[in-house]
Protein backbone atom coordinates (compact mmCIF):
# COMPACT_ATOMS: atom_id res chain seq x y z
CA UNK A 1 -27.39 21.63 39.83
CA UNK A 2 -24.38 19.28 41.03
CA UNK A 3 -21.14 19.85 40.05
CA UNK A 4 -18.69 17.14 40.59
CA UNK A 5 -14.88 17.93 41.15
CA UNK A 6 -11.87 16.18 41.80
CA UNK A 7 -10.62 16.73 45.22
CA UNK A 8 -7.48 19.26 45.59
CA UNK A 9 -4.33 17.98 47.67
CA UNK A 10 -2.61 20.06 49.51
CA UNK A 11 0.98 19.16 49.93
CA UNK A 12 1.62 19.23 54.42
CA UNK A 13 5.37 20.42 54.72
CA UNK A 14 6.13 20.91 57.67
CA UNK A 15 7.52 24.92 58.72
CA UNK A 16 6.13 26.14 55.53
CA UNK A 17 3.76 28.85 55.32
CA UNK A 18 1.22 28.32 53.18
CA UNK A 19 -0.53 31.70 53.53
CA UNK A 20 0.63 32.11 49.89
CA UNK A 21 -1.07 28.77 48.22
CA UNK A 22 -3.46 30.11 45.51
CA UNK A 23 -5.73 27.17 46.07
CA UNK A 24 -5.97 28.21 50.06
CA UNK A 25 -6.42 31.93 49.18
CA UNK A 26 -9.38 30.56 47.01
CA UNK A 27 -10.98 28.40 49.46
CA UNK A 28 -10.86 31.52 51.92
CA UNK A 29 -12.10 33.83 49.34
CA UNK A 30 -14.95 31.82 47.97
CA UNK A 31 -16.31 31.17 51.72
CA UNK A 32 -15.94 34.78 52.94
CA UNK A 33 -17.04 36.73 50.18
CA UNK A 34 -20.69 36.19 50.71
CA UNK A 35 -20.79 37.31 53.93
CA UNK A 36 -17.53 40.28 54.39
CA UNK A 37 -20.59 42.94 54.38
CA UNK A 38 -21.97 41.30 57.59
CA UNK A 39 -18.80 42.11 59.80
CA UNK A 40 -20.12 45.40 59.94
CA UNK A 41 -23.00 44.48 62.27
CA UNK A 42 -20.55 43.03 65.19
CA UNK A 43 -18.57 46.29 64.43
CA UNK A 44 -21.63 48.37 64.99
CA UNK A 45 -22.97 46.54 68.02
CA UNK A 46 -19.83 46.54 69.65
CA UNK A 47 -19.47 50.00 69.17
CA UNK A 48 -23.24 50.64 70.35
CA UNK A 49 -22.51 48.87 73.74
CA UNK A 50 -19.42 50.66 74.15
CA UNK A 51 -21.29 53.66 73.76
CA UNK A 52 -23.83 52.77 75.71
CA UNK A 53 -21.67 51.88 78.78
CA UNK A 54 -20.49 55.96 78.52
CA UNK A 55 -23.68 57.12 78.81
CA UNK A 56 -25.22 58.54 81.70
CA UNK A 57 -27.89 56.16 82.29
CA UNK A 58 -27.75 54.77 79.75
CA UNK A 59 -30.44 56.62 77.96
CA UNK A 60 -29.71 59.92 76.29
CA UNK A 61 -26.92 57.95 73.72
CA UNK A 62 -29.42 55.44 72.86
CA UNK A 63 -31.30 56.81 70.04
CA UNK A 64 -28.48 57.60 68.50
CA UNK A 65 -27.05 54.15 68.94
CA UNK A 66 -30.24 52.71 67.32
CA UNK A 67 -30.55 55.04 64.32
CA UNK A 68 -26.94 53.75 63.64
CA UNK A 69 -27.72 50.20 64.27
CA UNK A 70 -30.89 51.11 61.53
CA UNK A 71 -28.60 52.69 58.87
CA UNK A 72 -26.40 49.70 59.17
CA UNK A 73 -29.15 47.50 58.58
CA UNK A 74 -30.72 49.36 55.48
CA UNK A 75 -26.96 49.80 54.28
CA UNK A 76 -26.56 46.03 54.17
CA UNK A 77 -30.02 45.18 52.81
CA UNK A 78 -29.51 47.32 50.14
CA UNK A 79 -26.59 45.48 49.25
CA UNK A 80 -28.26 41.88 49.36
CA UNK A 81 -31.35 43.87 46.96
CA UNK A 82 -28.90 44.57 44.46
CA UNK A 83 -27.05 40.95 44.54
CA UNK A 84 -30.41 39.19 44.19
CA UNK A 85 -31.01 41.43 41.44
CA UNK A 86 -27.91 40.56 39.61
CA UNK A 87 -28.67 36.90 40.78
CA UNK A 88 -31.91 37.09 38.92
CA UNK A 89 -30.63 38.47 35.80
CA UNK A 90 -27.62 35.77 35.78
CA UNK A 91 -30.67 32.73 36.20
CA UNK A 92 -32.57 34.74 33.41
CA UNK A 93 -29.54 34.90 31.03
CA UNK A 94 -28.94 31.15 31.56
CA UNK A 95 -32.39 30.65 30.85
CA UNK A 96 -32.16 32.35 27.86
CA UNK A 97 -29.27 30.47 26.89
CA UNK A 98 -31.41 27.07 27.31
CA UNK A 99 -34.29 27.94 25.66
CA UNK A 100 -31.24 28.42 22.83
CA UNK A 101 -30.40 25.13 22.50
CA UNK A 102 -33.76 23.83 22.98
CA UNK A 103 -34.39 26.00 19.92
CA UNK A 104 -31.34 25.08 18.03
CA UNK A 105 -32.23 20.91 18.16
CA UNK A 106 -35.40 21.82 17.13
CA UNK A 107 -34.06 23.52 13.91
CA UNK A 108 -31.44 20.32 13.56
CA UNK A 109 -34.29 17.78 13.08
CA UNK A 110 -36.49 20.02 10.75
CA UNK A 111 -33.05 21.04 8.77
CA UNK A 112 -33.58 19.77 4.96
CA UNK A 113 -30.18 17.72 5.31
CA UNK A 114 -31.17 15.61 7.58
CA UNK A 115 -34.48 14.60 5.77
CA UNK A 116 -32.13 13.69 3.05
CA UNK A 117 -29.97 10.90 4.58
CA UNK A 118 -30.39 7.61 4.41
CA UNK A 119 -32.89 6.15 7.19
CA UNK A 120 -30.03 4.62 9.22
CA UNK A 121 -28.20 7.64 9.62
CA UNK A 122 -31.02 9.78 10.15
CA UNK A 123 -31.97 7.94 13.31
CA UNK A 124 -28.21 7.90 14.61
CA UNK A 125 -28.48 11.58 14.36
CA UNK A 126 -32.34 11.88 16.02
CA UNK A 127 -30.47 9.42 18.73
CA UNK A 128 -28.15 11.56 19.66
CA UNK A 129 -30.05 14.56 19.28
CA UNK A 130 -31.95 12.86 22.16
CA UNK A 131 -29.10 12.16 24.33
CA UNK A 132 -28.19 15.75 24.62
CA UNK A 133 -31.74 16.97 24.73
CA UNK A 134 -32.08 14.18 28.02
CA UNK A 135 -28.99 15.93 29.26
CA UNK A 136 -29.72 19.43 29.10
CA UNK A 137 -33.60 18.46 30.86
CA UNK A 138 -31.27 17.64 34.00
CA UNK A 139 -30.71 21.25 34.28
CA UNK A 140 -33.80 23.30 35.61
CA UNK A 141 -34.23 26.57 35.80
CA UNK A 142 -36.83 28.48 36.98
CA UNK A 143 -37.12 32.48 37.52
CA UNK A 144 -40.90 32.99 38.17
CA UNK A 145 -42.48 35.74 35.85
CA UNK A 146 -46.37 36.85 37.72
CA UNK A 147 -48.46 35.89 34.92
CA UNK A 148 -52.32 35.98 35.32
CA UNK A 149 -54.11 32.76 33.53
CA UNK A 150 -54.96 35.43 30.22
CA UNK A 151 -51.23 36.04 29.99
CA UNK A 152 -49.86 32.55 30.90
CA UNK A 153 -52.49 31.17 27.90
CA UNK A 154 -51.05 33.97 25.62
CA UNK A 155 -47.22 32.97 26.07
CA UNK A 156 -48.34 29.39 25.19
CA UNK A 157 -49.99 30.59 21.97
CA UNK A 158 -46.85 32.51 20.84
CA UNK A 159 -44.75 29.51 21.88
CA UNK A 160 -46.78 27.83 19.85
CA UNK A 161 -46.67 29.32 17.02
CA UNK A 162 -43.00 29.84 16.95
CA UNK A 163 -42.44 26.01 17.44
CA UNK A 164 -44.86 25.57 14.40
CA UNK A 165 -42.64 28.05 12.28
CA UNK A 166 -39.30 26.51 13.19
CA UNK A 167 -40.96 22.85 12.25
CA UNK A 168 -41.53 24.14 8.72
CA UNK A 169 -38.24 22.78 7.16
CA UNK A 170 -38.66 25.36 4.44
CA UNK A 171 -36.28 28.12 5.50
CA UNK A 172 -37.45 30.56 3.02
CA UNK A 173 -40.94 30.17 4.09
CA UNK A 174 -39.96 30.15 7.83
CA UNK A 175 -37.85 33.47 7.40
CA UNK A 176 -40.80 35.11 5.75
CA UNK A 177 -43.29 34.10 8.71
CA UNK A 178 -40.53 35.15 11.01
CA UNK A 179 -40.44 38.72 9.47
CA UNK A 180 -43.95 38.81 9.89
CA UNK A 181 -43.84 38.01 13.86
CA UNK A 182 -40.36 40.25 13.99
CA UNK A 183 -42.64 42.77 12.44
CA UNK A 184 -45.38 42.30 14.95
CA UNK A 185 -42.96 43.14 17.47
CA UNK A 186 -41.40 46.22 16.34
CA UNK A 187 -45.13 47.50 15.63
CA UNK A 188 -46.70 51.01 17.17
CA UNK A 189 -49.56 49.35 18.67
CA UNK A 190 -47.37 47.37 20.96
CA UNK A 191 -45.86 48.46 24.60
CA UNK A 192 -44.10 52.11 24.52
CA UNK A 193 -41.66 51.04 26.29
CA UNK A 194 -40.38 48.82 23.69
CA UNK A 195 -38.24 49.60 21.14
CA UNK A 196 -40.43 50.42 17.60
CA UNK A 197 -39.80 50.93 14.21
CA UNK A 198 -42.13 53.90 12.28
CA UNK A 199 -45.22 52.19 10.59
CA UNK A 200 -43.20 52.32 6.98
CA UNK A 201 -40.04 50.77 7.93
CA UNK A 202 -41.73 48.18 9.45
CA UNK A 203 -43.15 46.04 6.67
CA UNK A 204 -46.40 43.89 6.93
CA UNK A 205 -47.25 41.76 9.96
CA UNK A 206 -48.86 39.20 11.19
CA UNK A 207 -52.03 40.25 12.97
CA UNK A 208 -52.53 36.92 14.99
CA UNK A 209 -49.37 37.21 16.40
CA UNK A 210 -49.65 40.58 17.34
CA UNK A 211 -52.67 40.33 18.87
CA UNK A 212 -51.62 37.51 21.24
CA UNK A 213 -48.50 39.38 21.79
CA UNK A 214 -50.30 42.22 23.45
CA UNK A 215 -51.63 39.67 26.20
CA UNK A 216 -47.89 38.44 27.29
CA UNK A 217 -46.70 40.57 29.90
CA UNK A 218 -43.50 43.12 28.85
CA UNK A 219 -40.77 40.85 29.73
CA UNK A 220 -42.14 38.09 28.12
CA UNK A 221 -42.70 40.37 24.81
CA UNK A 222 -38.75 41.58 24.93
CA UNK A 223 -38.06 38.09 25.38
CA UNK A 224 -39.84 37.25 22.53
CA UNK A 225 -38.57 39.99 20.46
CA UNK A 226 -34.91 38.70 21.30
CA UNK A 227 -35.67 34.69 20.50
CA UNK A 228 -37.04 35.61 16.81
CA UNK A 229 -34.03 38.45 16.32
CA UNK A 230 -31.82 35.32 17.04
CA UNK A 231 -33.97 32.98 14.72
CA UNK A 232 -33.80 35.55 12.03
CA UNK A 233 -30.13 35.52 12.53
CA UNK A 234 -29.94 31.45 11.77
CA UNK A 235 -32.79 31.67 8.94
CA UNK A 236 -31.08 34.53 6.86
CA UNK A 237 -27.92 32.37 7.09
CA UNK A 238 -29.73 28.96 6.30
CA UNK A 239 -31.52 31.06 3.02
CA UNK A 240 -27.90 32.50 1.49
CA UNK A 241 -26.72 29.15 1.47
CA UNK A 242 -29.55 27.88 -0.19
């Protein structure tokens, strides 16, 4: 994704120190943060030659110059494991936050208002509604889930059928078919792992859903869970104003 920015001038006085200027201190920070944890390879291999040099031959101090040199390594990579980590779940968050939006235009031209105004206005508003959905397609993001071809054909079927719900323009009826695929998701028959509701809390469900649900793989069903507990949010909202 490109970001454009202004450029920053720095003012060039002479015999001033600028070690001070919060825009330099920035600069430095954002270039060396990525890589401070590195330093301590140079450090290492300059203290396994120098250890090396004091040995007698060379030989008997350099196993335990290598197992340092390895427990530097592992140290580091263990590091960069857990930053790609957090990397991943940053990309999956904005994803998340995407597939919002997506969701929420969707909901704007199926909202009963907008079926209401007069044809002029109504296509001003699908218009724009266009414009930002053009705008938000130049931002792509894409953290791989391994799917097999029976799970990638089952997260198209829920998608599916979610898209068909929030196309209703009924919110009643859409919040009741949304309980029922809520339902599906709290129910015992689904992953263990999950978070469940006992069998009489839980209320009827929909046993389409819930069968396709149990061929998505377990991220895709918590992500699931999460998209209709935010739908449900906008639906019971849409039905008290009613």
């Amino acid at each position: 994704m490109d970001i454009d920015a202004s450029p920053v001038f720095v003012s060039q006085e002479p015999n001033k120190d600028r070690s001070n200027n919060p825009v330099r201190s920035l600069y430095q920070s954002e270039s060396s943060m990525n890589f401070d944890y590195l330093q301590g390879l140079r450090a290492d291999a300059t203290a396994s030659a120098t250890s090396s040099s004091c040995g007698i031959g060379g030989s008997t101090y350099g196993l335990v110059d290598d197992s340092r040199a390895l427990d530097s390594f592992v140290s580091i990579l263990d590091q960069l494991d857990a930053r790609v980590e957090k990397f991943r779940k940053d990309a999956l968050n904005l994803q998340e936050k995407k597939d919002y939006l997506l969701m929420s235009m969707d909901l704007i031209k199926s909202n009963e208002m907008l079926q209401n105004m007069s044809d002029a206005e109504r296509e001003e508003i699908i218009c724009y509604i266009q414009r930002v959905n053009s705008r938000l397609g130049t931002v792509e993001l894409n953290v791989r889930t391994v799917r097999d071809n029976s799970q990638e054909d089952s997260l198209s079927q829920i998608n599916a059928l979610i898209d068909t719900m929030i196309k209703m323009g009924d919110p009643v009826i859409a919040r009741q078919r949304c309980q029922l695929y809520l339902n599906a998701c709290c129910s015992s028959s689904m992953d263990p792992h999950l978070d469940t509701l006992p069998d009489a809390d839980m209320g009827p469900i929909d046993k389409k859903f819930e069968s396709v649900l149990l061929g998505c793989t377990l991220d895709d069903q918590k992500n699931i869970k999460k998209r209709l507990q935010a739908l449900m949010g906008y639906l019971n909202k849409q039905t008290v104003s009613n």
